[in-house]
Tab-separated table of C-alpha atoms in Angstrom:
chain	number	residue	atom	x	y	z
H	1	MET	CA	3.080	145.780	20.842
H	2	ALA	CA	-0.786	147.085	21.304
H	3	LEU	CA	-2.699	146.386	24.228
H	4	GLU	CA	-4.175	143.059	24.446
H	5	PHE	CA	-7.656	143.458	25.418
H	6	GLU	CA	-8.590	139.480	25.549
H	7	LYS	CA	-6.027	139.049	27.908
H	8	LEU	CA	-8.132	141.709	30.332
H	9	ALA	CA	-11.309	140.782	29.551
H	10	PRO	CA	-11.973	137.966	32.634
H	11	GLU	CA	-10.319	140.614	34.976
H	12	ILE	CA	-12.639	143.254	33.568
H	13	GLU	CA	-15.672	141.079	34.354
H	14	ARG	CA	-14.614	140.128	38.232
H	15	MET	CA	-14.302	143.805	38.639
H	16	ALA	CA	-18.136	144.096	37.221
H	17	GLN	CA	-19.346	141.516	39.811
H	18	GLY	CA	-17.528	143.131	42.595
H	19	ALA	CA	-18.725	146.490	41.619
H	20	LEU	CA	-22.414	145.503	41.924
H	21	ARG	CA	-21.574	143.340	45.269
H	22	ARG	CA	-20.104	146.862	46.488
H	23	ALA	CA	-23.154	148.821	45.527
H	24	GLU	CA	-25.958	146.392	47.101
H	25	GLN	CA	-23.887	146.555	50.162
H	26	HIS	CA	-23.481	150.214	49.589
H	27	SER	CA	-27.229	150.548	49.411
H	28	THR	CA	-28.130	148.622	52.792
H	29	ARG	CA	-25.642	151.134	54.247
H	30	LEU	CA	-27.284	153.710	52.747
H	31	ALA	CA	-30.966	153.475	53.540
H	32	GLU	CA	-29.764	152.791	57.497
H	33	ALA	CA	-28.227	156.526	57.102
H	34	GLU	CA	-30.919	158.005	55.431
H	35	LYS	CA	-33.550	156.436	58.292
H	36	ARG	CA	-30.651	158.057	60.897
H	37	LEU	CA	-30.709	161.142	59.414
H	38	ARG	CA	-34.837	161.381	59.416
H	39	GLU	CA	-34.911	160.239	62.932
H	40	HIS	CA	-32.432	162.503	64.267
H	41	ALA	CA	-33.619	165.349	61.714
H	42	THR	CA	-34.467	167.704	64.837
H	43	ALA	CA	-32.894	166.132	67.719
H	44	TRP	CA	-30.150	169.108	67.986
H	45	ASP	CA	-29.078	167.660	71.755
H	46	ILE	CA	-28.326	164.687	70.983
H	47	VAL	CA	-26.375	165.771	67.599
H	48	ASP	CA	-24.534	168.654	69.247
H	49	THR	CA	-23.419	166.453	72.291
H	50	ALA	CA	-22.347	163.692	70.244
H	51	ILE	CA	-20.486	165.915	68.086
H	52	ASP	CA	-19.128	167.271	71.105
H	53	LEU	CA	-17.886	163.868	72.370
H	54	ALA	CA	-16.502	162.898	69.392
H	55	ILE	CA	-13.950	166.101	69.409
H	56	ALA	CA	-13.585	165.520	73.139
H	57	GLU	CA	-12.436	161.855	72.839
H	58	ALA	CA	-10.949	161.340	69.029
H	59	ASP	CA	-7.575	162.423	68.114
H	60	MET	CA	-8.281	165.353	65.451
H	61	LYS	CA	-5.670	164.271	63.346
H	62	TYR	CA	-8.113	161.613	62.049
H	63	LEU	CA	-11.397	162.914	61.970
H	64	ARG	CA	-13.428	164.265	59.822
H	65	ALA	CA	-16.537	164.921	60.712
H	66	ALA	CA	-20.097	167.507	60.384
H	67	ARG	CA	-22.201	169.277	62.486
H	68	PRO	CA	-25.560	171.558	61.537
H	69	VAL	CA	-24.813	175.242	61.105
H	70	ASP	CA	-28.202	175.979	62.887
H	71	HIS	CA	-31.006	174.764	63.891
H	72	THR	CA	-33.374	176.252	61.645
H	73	LYS	CA	-33.669	173.537	58.982
H	74	PRO	CA	-33.943	170.174	59.502
H	75	LEU	CA	-30.836	167.599	58.408
H	76	ASP	CA	-32.763	165.913	56.212
H	77	ALA	CA	-34.076	169.521	54.581
H	78	GLN	CA	-35.000	169.625	50.624
H	79	ILE	CA	-34.287	172.987	50.021
H	80	ASP	CA	-35.421	174.517	46.561
H	81	ALA	CA	-33.625	176.669	44.582
H	82	PRO	CA	-34.751	180.561	45.225
H	83	THR	CA	-35.347	182.879	42.178
H	84	PRO	CA	-31.751	184.417	41.300
H	85	PRO	CA	-31.566	188.008	41.740
H	86	ASP	CA	-32.210	190.305	38.835
H	87	ALA	CA	-28.507	191.462	38.312
H	88	ALA	CA	-25.138	189.954	39.590
H	89	THR	CA	-21.697	189.487	39.212
H	90	LEU	CA	-19.948	186.171	38.993
H	91	MET	CA	-16.350	185.524	38.340
H	92	ALA	CA	-14.671	182.417	38.582
H	93	THR	CA	-10.919	181.145	38.072
H	94	ASP	CA	-9.362	177.928	36.628
H	95	GLY	CA	-5.562	176.793	36.061
H	96	SER	CA	-3.872	174.821	34.370
H	97	GLN	CA	-0.101	174.395	33.819
H	98	ILE	CA	3.208	172.996	32.056
H	99	LEU	CA	5.403	170.843	34.520
H	100	PRO	CA	9.202	171.149	34.529
H	101	ASP	CA	10.557	168.371	32.446
H	102	ARG	CA	13.887	167.412	32.315
H	103	HIS	CA	14.463	165.516	29.484
H	104	ALA	CA	13.065	169.034	27.430
H	105	ALA	CA	15.599	171.442	25.539
H	106	TYR	CA	14.977	173.940	28.381
H	107	LEU	CA	13.900	173.792	31.915
H	108	TYR	CA	10.817	175.333	32.766
H	109	SER	CA	7.096	175.206	33.609
H	110	LEU	CA	3.989	177.351	33.577
H	111	ILE	CA	0.899	178.229	34.674
H	112	ASN	CA	-1.972	179.533	33.222
H	113	ILE	CA	-4.978	180.947	34.642
H	114	GLY	CA	-8.323	181.810	32.995
H	115	VAL	CA	-10.975	184.345	34.200
H	116	ILE	CA	-14.386	184.706	33.621
H	117	THR	CA	-16.749	187.271	34.890
H	118	TYR	CA	-20.146	187.014	34.127
H	119	TYR	CA	-22.898	189.607	34.190
H	120	HIS	CA	-25.969	187.828	35.556
H	121	GLY	CA	-29.389	189.793	34.444
H	122	GLN	CA	-27.431	192.156	32.430
H	123	GLN	CA	-27.180	192.444	28.680
H	124	ARG	CA	-23.274	191.937	28.445
H	125	VAL	CA	-21.010	189.601	27.335
H	126	PRO	CA	-18.764	187.344	29.489
H	127	ARG	CA	-15.557	189.030	30.368
H	128	ALA	CA	-12.026	186.652	29.552
H	129	LEU	CA	-8.581	187.132	30.712
H	130	THR	CA	-6.114	184.654	31.040
H	131	TYR	CA	-2.662	185.177	33.196
H	132	PRO	CA	-0.010	183.029	32.078
H	133	GLU	CA	2.851	183.113	34.227
H	134	LEU	CA	6.546	181.246	33.075
H	135	ASP	CA	8.951	180.392	35.676
H	136	TYR	CA	12.473	179.060	34.799
H	137	PRO	CA	16.293	179.172	37.060
H	138	ASN	CA	16.703	182.258	38.622
H	139	GLY	CA	13.155	183.285	37.171
H	140	LEU	CA	10.411	185.037	38.739
H	141	ASN	CA	8.558	182.939	41.158
H	142	PRO	CA	4.761	182.581	40.611
H	143	GLN	CA	3.974	183.925	43.877
H	144	ASN	CA	5.438	186.749	43.905
H	145	GLN	CA	3.866	188.335	41.030
H	146	LEU	CA	1.464	190.243	42.924
H	147	THR	CA	3.930	191.602	45.356
H	148	GLY	CA	6.471	192.628	42.191
H	149	ALA	CA	8.990	190.743	44.601
H	150	VAL	CA	12.627	190.498	43.522
H	151	PRO	CA	13.433	187.432	41.753
H	152	ASP	CA	14.874	184.843	44.201
H	153	VAL	CA	17.240	182.519	42.422
H	154	ASP	CA	15.821	179.295	44.357
H	155	SER	CA	12.073	180.389	43.560
H	156	PHE	CA	12.243	177.714	40.598
H	157	ALA	CA	10.523	174.703	41.540
H	158	GLU	CA	11.051	171.345	39.144
H	159	SER	CA	8.481	169.365	41.465
H	160	GLY	CA	5.738	168.774	39.717
H	161	ALA	CA	4.103	168.953	43.123
H	162	VAL	CA	5.049	172.281	43.692
H	163	VAL	CA	3.720	173.829	40.510
H	164	ASN	CA	0.727	172.185	41.255
H	165	ILE	CA	0.089	173.855	44.567
H	166	ARG	CA	1.257	177.631	43.104
H	167	ARG	CA	-0.962	176.992	40.630
H	168	ASP	CA	-3.997	176.659	43.464
H	169	LEU	CA	-2.839	179.538	44.935
H	170	ARG	CA	-2.833	181.512	41.859
H	171	GLU	CA	-6.405	180.518	40.999
H	172	ILE	CA	-7.744	182.353	44.738
H	173	GLN	CA	-5.368	184.639	44.390
H	174	ILE	CA	-6.264	185.840	40.963
H	175	LEU	CA	-9.901	185.305	42.015
H	176	ALA	CA	-9.765	188.103	44.790
H	177	LEU	CA	-7.459	190.461	42.551
H	178	THR	CA	-10.821	189.495	40.523
H	179	ALA	CA	-13.416	190.982	42.961
H	180	LEU	CA	-11.674	193.984	43.767
H	181	GLU	CA	-11.541	194.858	40.058
H	182	ASN	CA	-15.045	194.346	39.997
H	183	SER	CA	-16.178	196.168	42.937
H	184	HIS	CA	-18.083	198.703	41.124
H	185	GLU	CA	-20.208	196.150	39.581
H	186	PRO	CA	-23.962	195.222	40.472
H	187	GLN	CA	-24.087	193.830	43.488
H	188	PRO	CA	-24.528	190.981	44.554
H	189	HIS	CA	-20.746	189.158	44.131
H	190	LEU	CA	-19.917	185.980	44.157
H	191	ALA	CA	-16.278	184.397	43.140
H	192	ILE	CA	-16.583	180.517	42.184
H	193	LEU	CA	-13.613	178.253	42.531
H	194	ASP	CA	-13.426	174.634	40.891
H	195	GLN	CA	-12.110	173.196	44.059
H	196	ARG	CA	-12.634	173.146	47.997
H	197	LEU	CA	-11.834	176.274	50.195
H	198	LEU	CA	-10.751	174.176	52.853
H	199	TYR	CA	-7.518	173.587	50.954
H	200	TRP	CA	-4.439	171.670	52.114
H	201	PRO	CA	-1.378	171.712	50.283
H	202	THR	CA	0.034	168.246	48.829
H	203	GLY	CA	2.615	167.420	51.076
H	204	GLY	CA	1.222	169.607	54.336
H	205	THR	CA	2.920	172.606	55.562
H	206	GLY	CA	5.758	171.210	56.741
H	207	ASN	CA	8.207	173.017	54.490
H	208	ASP	CA	8.575	176.524	53.215
H	209	GLU	CA	6.451	176.232	50.089
H	210	GLY	CA	3.776	174.479	52.083
H	211	THR	CA	3.311	177.360	54.528
H	212	ARG	CA	3.771	180.222	51.826
H	213	VAL	CA	0.787	178.669	49.685
H	214	MET	CA	-1.566	178.515	52.917
H	215	GLU	CA	-0.221	182.139	53.905
H	216	GLY	CA	-1.305	183.358	50.229
H	217	TRP	CA	-4.592	181.054	50.844
H	218	HIS	CA	-5.942	182.540	53.580
H	219	GLY	CA	-4.742	186.177	52.665
H	220	ALA	CA	-7.312	185.833	49.674
H	221	LEU	CA	-9.942	184.660	51.953
H	222	THR	CA	-9.555	187.417	54.241
H	223	GLN	CA	-9.222	190.035	51.253
H	224	LEU	CA	-12.720	188.634	49.705
H	225	TYR	CA	-14.630	188.622	52.812
H	226	GLY	CA	-13.414	192.596	53.090
H	227	LEU	CA	-14.654	192.955	49.793
H	228	ASP	CA	-17.783	191.379	50.583
H	229	CYS	CA	-17.643	188.996	47.810
H	230	LEU	CA	-19.653	186.028	48.464
H	231	LEU	CA	-17.314	182.622	47.980
H	232	ALA	CA	-17.868	179.508	46.830
H	233	GLY	CA	-15.958	175.994	46.344
H	234	TYR	CA	-17.682	173.843	43.961
H	235	ILE	CA	-16.382	170.408	43.689
H	236	THR	CA	-18.028	167.610	41.561
H	237	ARG	CA	-18.196	164.245	42.857
H	238	PRO	CA	-17.158	164.817	46.045
H	239	GLY	CA	-15.486	161.823	48.427
H	240	LYS	CA	-16.164	163.396	52.062
H	241	ARG	CA	-18.612	161.336	54.415
H	242	SER	CA	-18.480	164.247	57.163
H	243	VAL	CA	-22.241	163.626	57.098
H	244	LEU	CA	-21.788	160.092	57.641
H	245	THR	CA	-19.444	160.230	60.320
H	246	MET	CA	-21.615	163.054	61.950
H	247	LEU	CA	-24.476	160.207	62.299
H	248	ALA	CA	-22.124	157.091	62.931
H	249	ALA	CA	-21.166	159.380	66.039
H	250	LEU	CA	-24.535	159.075	67.424
H	251	ASP	CA	-23.914	155.852	68.785
H	252	ILE	CA	-20.898	156.960	70.755
H	253	ASN	CA	-22.610	156.289	74.251
H	254	GLU	CA	-23.670	152.825	73.418
H	255	PRO	CA	-21.639	149.859	74.561
H	256	GLY	CA	-18.782	148.742	72.667
H	257	PHE	CA	-18.544	151.680	70.783
H	258	ASP	CA	-15.005	152.237	68.861
H	259	ILE	CA	-13.953	156.224	68.392
H	260	ALA	CA	-11.785	154.686	65.912
H	261	ASP	CA	-14.862	153.663	63.409
H	262	LEU	CA	-14.830	157.314	63.501
H	263	TYR	CA	-11.857	157.857	61.148
H	264	THR	CA	-12.507	158.264	57.348
H	265	SER	CA	-10.137	155.831	55.661
H	266	TYR	CA	-10.393	156.913	51.781
H	267	SER	CA	-8.995	153.827	51.167
H	268	ASP	CA	-12.199	152.449	51.858
H	269	PRO	CA	-14.761	151.963	49.087
H	270	GLY	CA	-17.570	152.519	51.300
H	271	PRO	CA	-20.303	155.220	50.111
H	272	VAL	CA	-19.959	159.286	50.948
H	273	ASP	CA	-21.984	161.901	51.960
H	274	ALA	CA	-22.774	162.455	47.948
H	275	ASP	CA	-24.630	159.311	47.874
H	276	LEU	CA	-26.385	159.645	50.655
H	277	PHE	CA	-28.149	163.101	49.682
H	278	ARG	CA	-28.400	161.521	45.737
H	279	ARG	CA	-31.096	159.802	47.752
H	280	PHE	CA	-33.837	162.698	48.214
H	281	LEU	CA	-32.508	165.833	46.714
H	282	LYS	CA	-34.270	166.661	43.783
H	283	PRO	CA	-33.112	168.719	40.999
H	284	GLY	CA	-32.189	172.327	42.089
H	285	GLN	CA	-32.530	171.239	45.848
H	286	ARG	CA	-29.557	171.742	48.034
H	287	SER	CA	-29.084	170.227	51.454
H	288	LYS	CA	-28.908	171.987	55.421
H	289	VAL	CA	-25.676	173.696	55.561
H	290	PHE	CA	-22.812	171.972	57.875
H	291	LYS	CA	-19.927	172.819	59.414
H	292	ASP	CA	-16.969	171.259	58.844
H	293	VAL	CA	-15.258	169.311	61.668
H	294	SER	CA	-11.566	168.821	61.238
H	295	GLU	CA	-8.009	169.598	62.543
H	296	ASN	CA	-7.776	171.418	59.443
H	297	ASN	CA	-11.088	173.737	59.521
H	298	ASP	CA	-9.407	174.890	63.025
H	299	ARG	CA	-6.726	175.932	61.613
H	300	PHE	CA	-8.527	178.235	59.362
H	301	ALA	CA	-11.088	179.580	61.755
H	302	HIS	CA	-7.667	180.029	64.424
H	303	ASN	CA	-5.975	182.390	61.616
H	304	ASP	CA	-8.765	184.265	60.910
H	305	ALA	CA	-12.637	183.317	61.915
H	306	HIS	CA	-14.297	184.323	58.809
H	307	ASN	CA	-12.167	181.425	57.073
H	308	GLU	CA	-13.648	178.987	59.212
H	309	VAL	CA	-15.138	176.287	56.129
H	310	CYS	CA	-18.926	175.109	55.935
H	311	PHE	CA	-20.733	173.589	52.751
H	312	PHE	CA	-23.781	172.087	51.491
H	313	TYR	CA	-24.791	169.728	48.856
H	314	LEU	CA	-26.472	170.774	45.949
H	315	ASN	CA	-28.303	168.738	43.033
H	316	PRO	CA	-27.176	170.874	40.140
H	317	GLY	CA	-28.845	169.097	37.142
H	318	ARG	CA	-31.522	167.601	34.740
H	319	SER	CA	-30.435	164.286	35.406
H	320	GLY	CA	-31.132	163.883	39.160
H	321	ARG	CA	-27.829	161.525	39.727
H	322	GLN	CA	-24.748	164.060	40.233
H	323	ILE	CA	-24.524	165.923	43.863
H	324	ALA	CA	-22.053	168.351	44.308
H	325	ARG	CA	-20.586	169.928	47.052
H	326	VAL	CA	-20.545	173.782	47.493
H	327	ASP	CA	-17.501	175.237	49.920
H	328	ILE	CA	-18.748	178.104	51.624
H	329	PRO	CA	-16.913	180.449	54.548
H	330	ILE	CA	-19.148	180.831	57.891
H	331	TRP	CA	-19.451	184.733	57.036
H	332	VAL	CA	-21.647	183.110	54.361
H	333	ALA	CA	-23.339	180.046	55.992
H	334	GLU	CA	-24.624	182.137	59.158
H	335	ASP	CA	-26.430	184.340	57.254
H	336	PRO	CA	-29.646	182.919	55.232
H	337	GLN	CA	-30.012	185.613	52.454
H	338	LYS	CA	-26.572	185.104	51.370
H	339	VAL	CA	-26.505	181.041	51.320
H	340	ALA	CA	-29.442	181.758	49.448
H	341	THR	CA	-28.095	183.922	46.936
H	342	VAL	CA	-25.089	181.712	46.216
H	343	HIS	CA	-27.912	178.682	46.147
H	344	ALA	CA	-29.866	180.550	43.342
H	345	LEU	CA	-26.720	181.775	41.347
H	346	ILE	CA	-24.853	178.256	41.417
H	347	TYR	CA	-28.233	176.199	40.176
H	348	ASP	CA	-29.058	179.201	37.535
H	349	GLN	CA	-25.422	179.021	36.104
H	350	CYS	CA	-25.646	174.856	35.859
H	351	ARG	CA	-29.221	175.125	34.396
H	352	ILE	CA	-27.233	177.187	31.219
H	353	MET	CA	-24.864	173.676	30.653
H	354	GLY	CA	-26.567	171.287	32.618
H	355	ASP	CA	-25.308	169.814	36.011
H	356	TYR	CA	-22.209	171.910	35.888
H	357	PRO	CA	-21.749	175.947	36.402
H	358	TYR	CA	-21.143	177.822	33.090
H	359	ILE	CA	-18.880	179.955	34.202
H	360	LEU	CA	-16.602	177.031	35.564
H	361	THR	CA	-16.113	175.566	31.837
H	362	ARG	CA	-15.444	178.840	31.047
H	363	ALA	CA	-12.890	179.490	32.989
H	364	ASP	CA	-11.448	175.846	32.088
H	365	GLU	CA	-11.527	177.073	28.557
H	366	GLU	CA	-9.646	180.140	29.070
H	367	ALA	CA	-7.297	178.063	31.236
H	368	VAL	CA	-6.353	175.255	29.440
H	369	VAL	CA	-3.185	174.685	27.219
H	370	SER	CA	-3.396	172.836	24.157
H	371	PHE	CA	-0.844	170.745	22.852
H	372	ASN	CA	-0.146	173.283	20.454
H	373	ASP	CA	0.257	176.160	22.657
H	374	HIS	CA	3.044	173.965	24.186
H	375	GLU	CA	4.865	173.270	20.985
H	376	ASN	CA	4.561	177.318	20.021
H	377	LEU	CA	5.844	177.472	23.572
H	378	ASN	CA	8.787	175.799	23.213
H	379	LEU	CA	9.512	177.388	19.816
H	380	MET	CA	9.327	180.580	21.234
H	381	ILE	CA	11.769	179.560	23.939
H	382	ALA	CA	13.999	178.232	21.376
H	383	ASN	CA	13.975	181.108	19.013
H	384	ALA	CA	14.638	183.811	21.989
H	385	MET	CA	17.762	181.276	22.993
H	386	GLN	CA	19.417	181.245	19.332
H	387	ALA	CA	19.101	184.922	19.698
H	388	VAL	CA	22.111	184.512	22.366
H	389	ASP	CA	23.635	181.539	20.643
H	390	LEU	CA	22.332	179.405	23.089
H	391	THR	CA	21.055	175.423	21.977
H	392	GLY	CA	19.061	173.146	23.703
H	393	GLN	CA	18.838	169.827	23.034
H	394	VAL	CA	16.012	167.051	24.481
H	395	THR	CA	17.818	163.909	25.935
H	396	ALA	CA	18.347	160.574	24.016
H	397	LYS	CA	15.301	159.175	25.969
H	398	GLN	CA	13.071	161.683	24.880
H	399	SER	CA	14.044	161.630	21.780
H	400	GLY	CA	13.526	157.659	21.682
H	401	LYS	CA	10.402	158.147	22.985
H	402	THR	CA	9.301	160.635	20.581
H	403	VAL	CA	10.241	158.411	17.788
H	404	ALA	CA	8.623	155.139	19.243
H	405	ARG	CA	5.352	156.960	19.780
H	406	ALA	CA	4.916	158.241	16.580
H	407	GLY	CA	3.815	155.266	15.244
H	408	ARG	CA	5.758	151.863	14.364
H	409	THR	CA	8.948	151.866	12.408
H	410	ARG	CA	10.085	148.479	10.827
H	411	HIS	CA	13.966	147.965	11.423
H	412	GLU	CA	15.845	145.638	9.223
H	413	ILE	CA	19.450	144.684	8.902
H	414	ARG	CA	20.795	145.237	5.553
């Protein structure tokens, strides 16, 4: 039976009315936040003291705030994009996956990482590569590919969540590998990830898999620092409220202030930092650089001081409505020239596509595994199995779904 849209129409109307009410409430809250941002634009002692008190009094498991990296630009800075360097080498990775399916004929997973090297200011075609990695029972754990580790009979992951975090790890590991391979190319070098740098695996690190992923993540960050390769994590539609929390903390000495009001609840559909900066950042402009204040970032700094994560907000395109967050490590954040280079090159990439870096779009194109690719891979596996006299079958459940979803079939009693 097709979806009966008419039954949903009244609820959709209520949904729209609720969204309108929230938008009006958000507008009021954001106007107050912008006013406070401007009033304290250079009140460095007040801001730093408030954040120090919040860190001392809050449960750091729940605090997600920001603090200015330096006192040079005001909190409400609107920094225009500089002219990009005459030449540079940009690298980006993105990944996709086929998750294990117990209803399929054969049990396996696939991670495919797409890599693009873009030669800015040079008459050279971008270089595209892919790194497909197949994992299966008794196979080679994708995390061990760089080291050539011996297959581990326990390495195969049936959990889709584990495959996803392994894909995330491979993206940054292969980005570091690409930076190494391009170390002879014209400087500056910029490596871009299509996600946050302050990474934390699904399910945390309370298990061996999470611990391995984080060790690999930190190792790749440190390797990129050693190569003097600028690094940025590009996040579209960012959901953080770190700067808004910083502004809320300015009331920490007021009577009746509740420290729990600083704890971020992502179930609350309230305004986010991007909404605040959307109010005044023009196309090409970025915000001041802030340091992420959180327990996770403390762990990053403890592991390697160079890996502490900072960020700025960027209006990347022509429409003026999109606001992205750009994560950068502190060794980049504390160098104004490095920040300017990251800003200039990322915005130059966004101007090619409009609102989104061209190099990330290309990396996604290389990484994606299409339906036809999936079907052809299944056929290759089936042929290889048949060559050794093995035959697999999909489950009855999957077979039934395939028939049912292929189109309606009328069944009659004869």
